PDB file of C-alpha atoms in Angstrom:
ATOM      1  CA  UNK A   1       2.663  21.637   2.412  1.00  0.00           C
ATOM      2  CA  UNK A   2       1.246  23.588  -0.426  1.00  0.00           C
ATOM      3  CA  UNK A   3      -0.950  25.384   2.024  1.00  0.00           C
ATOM      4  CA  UNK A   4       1.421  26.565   3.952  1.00  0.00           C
ATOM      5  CA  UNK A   5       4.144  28.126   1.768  1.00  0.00           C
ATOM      6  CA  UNK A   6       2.915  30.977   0.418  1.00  0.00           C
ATOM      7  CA  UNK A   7       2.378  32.146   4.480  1.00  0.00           C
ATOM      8  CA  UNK A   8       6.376  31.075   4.690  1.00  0.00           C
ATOM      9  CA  UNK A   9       7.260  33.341   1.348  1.00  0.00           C
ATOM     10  CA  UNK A  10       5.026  35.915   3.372  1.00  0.00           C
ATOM     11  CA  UNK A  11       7.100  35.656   6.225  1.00  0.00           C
ATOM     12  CA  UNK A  12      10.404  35.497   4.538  1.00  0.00           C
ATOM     13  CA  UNK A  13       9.460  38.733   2.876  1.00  0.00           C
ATOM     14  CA  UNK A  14       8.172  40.743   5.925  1.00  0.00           C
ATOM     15  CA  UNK A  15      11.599  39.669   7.249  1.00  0.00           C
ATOM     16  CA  UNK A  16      13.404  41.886   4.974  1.00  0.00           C
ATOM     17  CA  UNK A  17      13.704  45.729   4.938  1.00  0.00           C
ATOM     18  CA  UNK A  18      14.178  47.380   1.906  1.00  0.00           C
ATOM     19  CA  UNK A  19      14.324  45.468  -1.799  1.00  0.00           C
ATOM     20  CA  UNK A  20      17.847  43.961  -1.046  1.00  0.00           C
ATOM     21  CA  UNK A  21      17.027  41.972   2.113  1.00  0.00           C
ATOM     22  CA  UNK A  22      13.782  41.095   0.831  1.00  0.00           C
ATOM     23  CA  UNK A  23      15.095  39.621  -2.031  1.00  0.00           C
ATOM     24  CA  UNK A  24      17.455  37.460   0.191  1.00  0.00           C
ATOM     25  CA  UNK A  25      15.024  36.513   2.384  1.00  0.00           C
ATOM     26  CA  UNK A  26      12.992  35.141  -0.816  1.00  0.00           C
ATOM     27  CA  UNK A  27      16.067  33.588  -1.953  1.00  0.00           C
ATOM     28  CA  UNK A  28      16.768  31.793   1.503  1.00  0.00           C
ATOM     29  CA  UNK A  29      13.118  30.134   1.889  1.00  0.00           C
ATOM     30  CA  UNK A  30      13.633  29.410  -2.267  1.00  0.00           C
ATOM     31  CA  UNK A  31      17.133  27.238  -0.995  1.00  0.00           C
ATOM     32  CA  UNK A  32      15.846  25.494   2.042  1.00  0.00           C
ATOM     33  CA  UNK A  33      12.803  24.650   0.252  1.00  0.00           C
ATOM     34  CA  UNK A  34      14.315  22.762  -2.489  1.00  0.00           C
ATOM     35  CA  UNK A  35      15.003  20.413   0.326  1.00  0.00           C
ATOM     36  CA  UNK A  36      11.304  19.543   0.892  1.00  0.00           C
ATOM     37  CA  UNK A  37      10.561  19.716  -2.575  1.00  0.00           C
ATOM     38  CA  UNK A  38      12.839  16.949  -2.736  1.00  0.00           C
ATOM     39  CA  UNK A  39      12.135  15.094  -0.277  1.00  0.00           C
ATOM     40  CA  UNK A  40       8.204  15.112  -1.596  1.00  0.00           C
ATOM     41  CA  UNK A  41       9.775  14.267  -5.025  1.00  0.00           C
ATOM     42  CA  UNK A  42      11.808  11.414  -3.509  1.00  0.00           C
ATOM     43  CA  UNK A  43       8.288  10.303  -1.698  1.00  0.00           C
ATOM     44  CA  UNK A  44       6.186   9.746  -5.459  1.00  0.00           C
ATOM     45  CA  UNK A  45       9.201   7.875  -6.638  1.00  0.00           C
ATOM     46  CA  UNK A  46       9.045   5.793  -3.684  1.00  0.00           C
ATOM     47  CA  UNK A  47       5.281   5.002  -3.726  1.00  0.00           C
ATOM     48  CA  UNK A  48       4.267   2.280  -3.747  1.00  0.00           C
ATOM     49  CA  UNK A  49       4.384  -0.615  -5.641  1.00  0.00           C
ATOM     50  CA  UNK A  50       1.638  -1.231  -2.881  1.00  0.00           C
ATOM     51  CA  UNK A  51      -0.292   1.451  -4.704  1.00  0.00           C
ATOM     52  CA  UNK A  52       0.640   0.099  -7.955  1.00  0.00           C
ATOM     53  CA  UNK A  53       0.474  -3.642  -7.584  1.00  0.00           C
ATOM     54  CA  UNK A  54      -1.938  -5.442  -9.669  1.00  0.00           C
ATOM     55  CA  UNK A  55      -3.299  -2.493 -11.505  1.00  0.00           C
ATOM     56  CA  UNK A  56      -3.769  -1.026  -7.974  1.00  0.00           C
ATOM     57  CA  UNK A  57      -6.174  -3.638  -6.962  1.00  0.00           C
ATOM     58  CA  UNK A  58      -4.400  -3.957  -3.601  1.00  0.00           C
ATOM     59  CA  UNK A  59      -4.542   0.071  -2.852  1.00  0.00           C
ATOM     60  CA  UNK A  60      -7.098  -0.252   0.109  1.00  0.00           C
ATOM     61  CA  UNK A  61      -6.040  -3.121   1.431  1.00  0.00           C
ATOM     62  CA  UNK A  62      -4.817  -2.652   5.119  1.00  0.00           C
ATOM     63  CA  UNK A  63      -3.046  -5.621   5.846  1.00  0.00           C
ATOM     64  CA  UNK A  64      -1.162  -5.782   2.179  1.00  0.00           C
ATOM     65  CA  UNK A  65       2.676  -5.281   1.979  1.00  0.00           C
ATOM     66  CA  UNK A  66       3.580  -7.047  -0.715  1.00  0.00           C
ATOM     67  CA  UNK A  67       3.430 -10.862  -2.203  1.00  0.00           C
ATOM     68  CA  UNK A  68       3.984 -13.604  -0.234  1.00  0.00           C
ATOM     69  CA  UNK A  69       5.788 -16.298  -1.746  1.00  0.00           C
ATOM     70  CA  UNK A  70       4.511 -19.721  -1.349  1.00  0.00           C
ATOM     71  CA  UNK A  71       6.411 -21.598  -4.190  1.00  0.00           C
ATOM     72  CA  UNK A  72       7.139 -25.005  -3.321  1.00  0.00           C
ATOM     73  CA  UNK A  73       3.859 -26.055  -1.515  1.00  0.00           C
ATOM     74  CA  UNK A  74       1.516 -27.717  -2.623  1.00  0.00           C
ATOM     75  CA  UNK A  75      -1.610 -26.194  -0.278  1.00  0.00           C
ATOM     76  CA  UNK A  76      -1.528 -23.398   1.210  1.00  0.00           C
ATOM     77  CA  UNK A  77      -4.338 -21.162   3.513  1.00  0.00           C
ATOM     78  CA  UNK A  78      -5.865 -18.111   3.409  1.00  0.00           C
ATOM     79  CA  UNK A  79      -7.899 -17.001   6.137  1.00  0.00           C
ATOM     80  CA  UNK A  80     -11.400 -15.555   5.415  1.00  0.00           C
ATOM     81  CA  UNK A  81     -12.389 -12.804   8.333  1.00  0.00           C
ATOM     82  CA  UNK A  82      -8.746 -11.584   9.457  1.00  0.00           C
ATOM     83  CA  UNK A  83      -8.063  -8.695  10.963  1.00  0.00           C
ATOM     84  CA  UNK A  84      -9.334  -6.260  14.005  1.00  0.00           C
ATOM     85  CA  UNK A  85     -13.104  -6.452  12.587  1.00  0.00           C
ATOM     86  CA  UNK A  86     -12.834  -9.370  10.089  1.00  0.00           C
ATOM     87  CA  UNK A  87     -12.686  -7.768   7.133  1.00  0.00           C
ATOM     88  CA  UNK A  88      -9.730  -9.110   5.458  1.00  0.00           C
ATOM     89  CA  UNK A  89      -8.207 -12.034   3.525  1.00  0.00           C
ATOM     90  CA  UNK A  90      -5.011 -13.042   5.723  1.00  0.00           C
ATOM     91  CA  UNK A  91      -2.343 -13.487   3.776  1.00  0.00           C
ATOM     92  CA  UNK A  92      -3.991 -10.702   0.774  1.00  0.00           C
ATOM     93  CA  UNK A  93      -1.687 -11.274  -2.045  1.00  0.00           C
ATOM     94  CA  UNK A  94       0.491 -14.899  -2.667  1.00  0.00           C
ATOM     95  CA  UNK A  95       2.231 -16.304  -5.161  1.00  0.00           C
ATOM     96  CA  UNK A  96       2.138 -20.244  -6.045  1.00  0.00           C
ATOM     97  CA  UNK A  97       3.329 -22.410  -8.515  1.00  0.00           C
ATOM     98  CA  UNK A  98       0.528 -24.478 -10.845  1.00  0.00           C
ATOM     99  CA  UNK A  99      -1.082 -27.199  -9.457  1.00  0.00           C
ATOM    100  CA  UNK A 100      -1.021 -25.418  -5.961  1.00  0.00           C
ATOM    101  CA  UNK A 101      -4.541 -25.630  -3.959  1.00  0.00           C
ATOM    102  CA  UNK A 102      -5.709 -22.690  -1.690  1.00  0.00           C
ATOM    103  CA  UNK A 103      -7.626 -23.467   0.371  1.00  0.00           C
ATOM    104  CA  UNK A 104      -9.820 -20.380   2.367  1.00  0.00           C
ATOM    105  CA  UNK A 105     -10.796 -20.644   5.984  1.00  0.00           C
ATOM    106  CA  UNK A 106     -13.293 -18.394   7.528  1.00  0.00           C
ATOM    107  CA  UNK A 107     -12.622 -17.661  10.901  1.00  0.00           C
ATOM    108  CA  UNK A 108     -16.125 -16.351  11.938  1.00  0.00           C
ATOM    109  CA  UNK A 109     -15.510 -13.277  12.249  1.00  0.00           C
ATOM    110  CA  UNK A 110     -16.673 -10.086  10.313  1.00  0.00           C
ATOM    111  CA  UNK A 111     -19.230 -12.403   8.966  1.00  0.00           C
ATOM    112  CA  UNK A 112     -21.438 -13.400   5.984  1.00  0.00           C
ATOM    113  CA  UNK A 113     -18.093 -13.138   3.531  1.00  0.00           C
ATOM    114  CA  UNK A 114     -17.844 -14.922   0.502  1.00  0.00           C
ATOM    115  CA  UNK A 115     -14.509 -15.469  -2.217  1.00  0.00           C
ATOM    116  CA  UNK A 116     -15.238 -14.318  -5.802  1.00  0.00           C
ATOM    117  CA  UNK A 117     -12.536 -14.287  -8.632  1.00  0.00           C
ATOM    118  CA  UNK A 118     -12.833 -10.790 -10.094  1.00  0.00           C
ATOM    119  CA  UNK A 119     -12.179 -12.240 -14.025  1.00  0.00           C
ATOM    120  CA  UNK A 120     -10.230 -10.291 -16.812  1.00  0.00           C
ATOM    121  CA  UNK A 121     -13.035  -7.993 -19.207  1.00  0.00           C
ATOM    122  CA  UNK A 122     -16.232  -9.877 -19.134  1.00  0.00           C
ATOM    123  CA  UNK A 123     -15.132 -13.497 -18.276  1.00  0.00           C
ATOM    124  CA  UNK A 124     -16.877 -15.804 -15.662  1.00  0.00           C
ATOM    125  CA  UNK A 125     -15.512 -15.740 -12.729  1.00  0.00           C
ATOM    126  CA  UNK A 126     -13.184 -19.370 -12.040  1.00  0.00           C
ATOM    127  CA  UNK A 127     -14.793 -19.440  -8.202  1.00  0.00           C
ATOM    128  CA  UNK A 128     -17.332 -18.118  -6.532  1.00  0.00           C
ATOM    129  CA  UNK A 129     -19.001 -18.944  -3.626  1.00  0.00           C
ATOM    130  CA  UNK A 130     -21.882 -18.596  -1.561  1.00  0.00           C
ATOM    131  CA  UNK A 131     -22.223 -16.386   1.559  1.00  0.00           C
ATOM    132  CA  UNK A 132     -20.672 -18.119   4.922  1.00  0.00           C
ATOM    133  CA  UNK A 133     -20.498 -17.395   8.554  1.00  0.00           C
ATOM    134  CA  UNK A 134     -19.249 -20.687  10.219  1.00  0.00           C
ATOM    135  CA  UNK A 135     -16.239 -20.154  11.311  1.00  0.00           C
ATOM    136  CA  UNK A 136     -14.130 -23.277  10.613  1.00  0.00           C
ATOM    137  CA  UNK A 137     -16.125 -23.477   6.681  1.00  0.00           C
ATOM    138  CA  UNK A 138     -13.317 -24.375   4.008  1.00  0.00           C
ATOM    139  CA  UNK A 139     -13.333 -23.885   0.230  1.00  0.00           C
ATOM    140  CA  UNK A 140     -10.647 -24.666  -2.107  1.00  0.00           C
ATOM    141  CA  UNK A 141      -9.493 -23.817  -5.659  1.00  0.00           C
ATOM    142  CA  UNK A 142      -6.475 -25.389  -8.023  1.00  0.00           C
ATOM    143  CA  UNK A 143      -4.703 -23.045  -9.772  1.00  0.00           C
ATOM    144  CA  UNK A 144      -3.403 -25.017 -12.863  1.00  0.00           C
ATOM    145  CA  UNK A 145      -3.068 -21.784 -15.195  1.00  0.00           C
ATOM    146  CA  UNK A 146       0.024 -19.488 -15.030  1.00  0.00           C
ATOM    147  CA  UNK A 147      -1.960 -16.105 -14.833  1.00  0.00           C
ATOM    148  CA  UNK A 148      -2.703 -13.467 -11.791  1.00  0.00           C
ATOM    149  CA  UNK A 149      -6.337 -14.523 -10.134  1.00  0.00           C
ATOM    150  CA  UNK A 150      -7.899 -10.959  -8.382  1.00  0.00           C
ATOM    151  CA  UNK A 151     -10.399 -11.865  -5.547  1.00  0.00           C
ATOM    152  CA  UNK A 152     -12.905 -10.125  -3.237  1.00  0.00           C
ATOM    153  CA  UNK A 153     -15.633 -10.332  -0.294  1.00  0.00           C
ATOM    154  CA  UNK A 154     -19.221  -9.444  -2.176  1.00  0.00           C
ATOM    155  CA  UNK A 155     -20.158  -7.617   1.010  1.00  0.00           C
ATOM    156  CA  UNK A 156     -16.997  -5.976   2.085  1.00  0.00           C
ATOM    157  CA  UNK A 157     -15.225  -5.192  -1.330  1.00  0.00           C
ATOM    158  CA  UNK A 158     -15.809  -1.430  -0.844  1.00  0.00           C
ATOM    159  CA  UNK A 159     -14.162  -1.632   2.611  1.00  0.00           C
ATOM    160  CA  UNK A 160     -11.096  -3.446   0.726  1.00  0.00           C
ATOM    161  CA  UNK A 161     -11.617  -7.175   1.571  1.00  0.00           C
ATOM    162  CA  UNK A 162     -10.020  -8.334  -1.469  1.00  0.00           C
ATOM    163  CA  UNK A 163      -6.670 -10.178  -2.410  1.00  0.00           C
ATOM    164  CA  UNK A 164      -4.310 -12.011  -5.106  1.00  0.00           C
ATOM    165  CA  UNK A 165      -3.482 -15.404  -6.123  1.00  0.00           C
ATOM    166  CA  UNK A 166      -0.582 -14.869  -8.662  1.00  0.00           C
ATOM    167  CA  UNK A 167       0.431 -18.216 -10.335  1.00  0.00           C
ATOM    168  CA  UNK A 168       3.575 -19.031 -11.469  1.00  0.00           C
ATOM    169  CA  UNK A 169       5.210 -15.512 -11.600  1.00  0.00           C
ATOM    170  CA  UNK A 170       4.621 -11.696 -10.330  1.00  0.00           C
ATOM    171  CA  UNK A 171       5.955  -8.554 -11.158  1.00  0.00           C
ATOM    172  CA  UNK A 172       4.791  -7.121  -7.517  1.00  0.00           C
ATOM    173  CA  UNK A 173       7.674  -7.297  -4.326  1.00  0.00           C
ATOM    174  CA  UNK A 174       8.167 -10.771  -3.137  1.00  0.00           C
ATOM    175  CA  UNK A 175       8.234 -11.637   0.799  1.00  0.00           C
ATOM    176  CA  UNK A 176       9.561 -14.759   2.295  1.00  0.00           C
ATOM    177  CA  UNK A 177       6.723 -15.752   4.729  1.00  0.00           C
ATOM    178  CA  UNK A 178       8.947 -16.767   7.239  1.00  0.00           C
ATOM    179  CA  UNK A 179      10.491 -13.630   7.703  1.00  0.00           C
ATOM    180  CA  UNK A 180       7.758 -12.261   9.051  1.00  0.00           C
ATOM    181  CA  UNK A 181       5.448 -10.630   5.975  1.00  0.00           C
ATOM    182  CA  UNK A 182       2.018  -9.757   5.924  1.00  0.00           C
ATOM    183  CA  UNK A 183      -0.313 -10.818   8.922  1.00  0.00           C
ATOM    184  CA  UNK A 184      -3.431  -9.557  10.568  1.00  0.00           C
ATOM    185  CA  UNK A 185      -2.151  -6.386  11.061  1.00  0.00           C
ATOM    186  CA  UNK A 186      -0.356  -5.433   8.177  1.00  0.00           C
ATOM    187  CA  UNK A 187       2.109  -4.120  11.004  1.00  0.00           C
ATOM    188  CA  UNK A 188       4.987  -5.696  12.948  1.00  0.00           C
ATOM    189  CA  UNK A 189       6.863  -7.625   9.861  1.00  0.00           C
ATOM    190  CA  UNK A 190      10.198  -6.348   8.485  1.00  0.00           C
ATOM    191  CA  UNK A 191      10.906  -3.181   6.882  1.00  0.00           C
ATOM    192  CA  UNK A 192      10.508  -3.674   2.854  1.00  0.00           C
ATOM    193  CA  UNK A 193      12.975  -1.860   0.542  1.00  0.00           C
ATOM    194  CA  UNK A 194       9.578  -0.033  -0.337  1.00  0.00           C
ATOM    195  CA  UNK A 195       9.313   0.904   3.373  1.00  0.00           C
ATOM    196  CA  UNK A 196      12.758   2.102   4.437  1.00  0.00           C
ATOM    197  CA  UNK A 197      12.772   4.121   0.437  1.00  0.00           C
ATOM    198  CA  UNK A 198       9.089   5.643   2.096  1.00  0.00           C
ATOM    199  CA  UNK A 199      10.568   6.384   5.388  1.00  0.00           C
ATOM    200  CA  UNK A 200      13.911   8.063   4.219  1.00  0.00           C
ATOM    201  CA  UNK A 201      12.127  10.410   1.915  1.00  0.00           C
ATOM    202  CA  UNK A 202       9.786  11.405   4.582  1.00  0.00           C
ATOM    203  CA  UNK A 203      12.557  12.469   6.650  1.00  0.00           C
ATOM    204  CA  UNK A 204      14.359  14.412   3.585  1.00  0.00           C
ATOM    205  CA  UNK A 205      10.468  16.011   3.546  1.00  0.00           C
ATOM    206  CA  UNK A 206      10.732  16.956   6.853  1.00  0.00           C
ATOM    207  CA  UNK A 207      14.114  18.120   7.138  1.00  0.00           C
ATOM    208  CA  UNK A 208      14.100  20.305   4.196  1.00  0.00           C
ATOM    209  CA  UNK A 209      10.305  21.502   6.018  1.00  0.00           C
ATOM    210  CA  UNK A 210      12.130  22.782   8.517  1.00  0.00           C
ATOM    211  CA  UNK A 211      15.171  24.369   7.285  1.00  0.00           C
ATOM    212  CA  UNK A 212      12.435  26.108   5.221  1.00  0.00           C
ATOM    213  CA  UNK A 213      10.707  27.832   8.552  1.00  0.00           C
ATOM    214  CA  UNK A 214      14.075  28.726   9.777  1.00  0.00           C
ATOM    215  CA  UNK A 215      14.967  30.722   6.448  1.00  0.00           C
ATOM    216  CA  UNK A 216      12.359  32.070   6.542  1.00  0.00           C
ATOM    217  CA  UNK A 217      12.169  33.196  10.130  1.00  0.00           C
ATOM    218  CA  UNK A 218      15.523  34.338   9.713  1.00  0.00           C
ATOM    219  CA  UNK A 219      15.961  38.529   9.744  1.00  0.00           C
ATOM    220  CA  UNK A 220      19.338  39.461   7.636  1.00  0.00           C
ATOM    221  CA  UNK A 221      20.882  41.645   9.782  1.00  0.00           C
ATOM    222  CA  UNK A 222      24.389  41.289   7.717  1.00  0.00           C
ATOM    223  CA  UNK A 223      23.208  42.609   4.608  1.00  0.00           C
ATOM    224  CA  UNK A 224      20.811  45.418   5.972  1.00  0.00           C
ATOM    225  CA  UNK A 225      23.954  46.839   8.013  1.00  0.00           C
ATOM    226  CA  UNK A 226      25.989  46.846   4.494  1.00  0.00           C
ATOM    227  CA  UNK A 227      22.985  48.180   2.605  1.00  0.00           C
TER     228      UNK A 227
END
């Protein structure tokens, strides 16, 4: 967008003829634009706890839209290899109470991954293991501590094969599984009040985008005849 304005200020100006009309036509493509500005405005405010969530751990994570809540079970599975190439942790982020087991499947796809707890500073990591293909190969964890557990893939961490185990509490958007959260895709759930906030900003963006070309497109013939 900042690209293309100054060739819209351009335009608003050639559409002017003499000081006067110029001026409005400067003024015109200054109202409509406010629109977009606010609509780009409304857009950062919007953003993301996704981006945001656990110190932005989950930022490149393509199937991540928010926590899925898993309070009240006592096991629950994560599946290691999910996605179109196997390169994700299906469901990415989930909260649990203590005393819940997770237990990660790999699938067999995407394959060698492994599941290593990225620890606060320069602790030792609470799990870690080796590098598996076998699809069907379990490994399970505890979580006894109340505290937010950051995991990865060793091979596929820069690709974003990494996810959450948050224990006891979160401060990150909370999705009832059965309603249709997270997945394989990251596509095809609900909207999330972080979605529809997105989505109506982007169409204030465009909106005011476009009311913007019209000013400025605009030749004002009123004033020039009264001039």
């Amino acid at each position: 967008m900042s690209e293309s304005s100054p060739t819209a200020v351009r335009a608003a100006v050639r559409a002017g003829d003499g000081d006067e009309t110029t001026g409005l036509g400067r003024r015109r493509f200054l109202r409509a634009g406010a629109g977009a500005a606010a609509g780009a405005a409304a857009v950062g405010a919007a953003a993301p706890a996704a981006a945001q969530a656990y110190g932005g751990w989950m930022s490149d994570v393509g199937n991540y839209e928010g926590t899925l809540d898993y309070t009240g079970n006592e096991e629950v599975t994560v599946s290691v290899g999910a996605g179109e190439n196997g390169l994700l942790f299906d469901p990415p982020a989930i909260l649990v109470d203590p005393g819940t087991t997770v237990v990660w499947e790999w699938t067999g796809e995407g394959v060698p991954h492994n599941v290593v707890h990225q620890p606060e500073g320069d602790g030792d990591p609470a799990f870690e293991t080796e590098l598996i293909s076998e699809a069907g190969a379990t490994f399970e964890y505890t979580f006894e501590e109340e505290a937010t557990f950051r995991y990865y893939c060793s091979p596929h961490r820069a690709v974003g094969m990494k996810g959450v185990v948050a224990v006891g509490s979160t401060d990150d958007e909370v999705i009832d599984p059965d309603a249709g959260g997270g997945g394989d895709g990251g596509g095809g759930g609900p909207l999330t009040t972080s979605d529809l906030l997105i989505l109506a900003a982007a169409v204030g963006l465009v909106a005011g985008l476009v009311l913007a070309v019209v000013a400025a497109a605009g030749s004002p013939d009123g004033d020039q005849s009264s001039g």
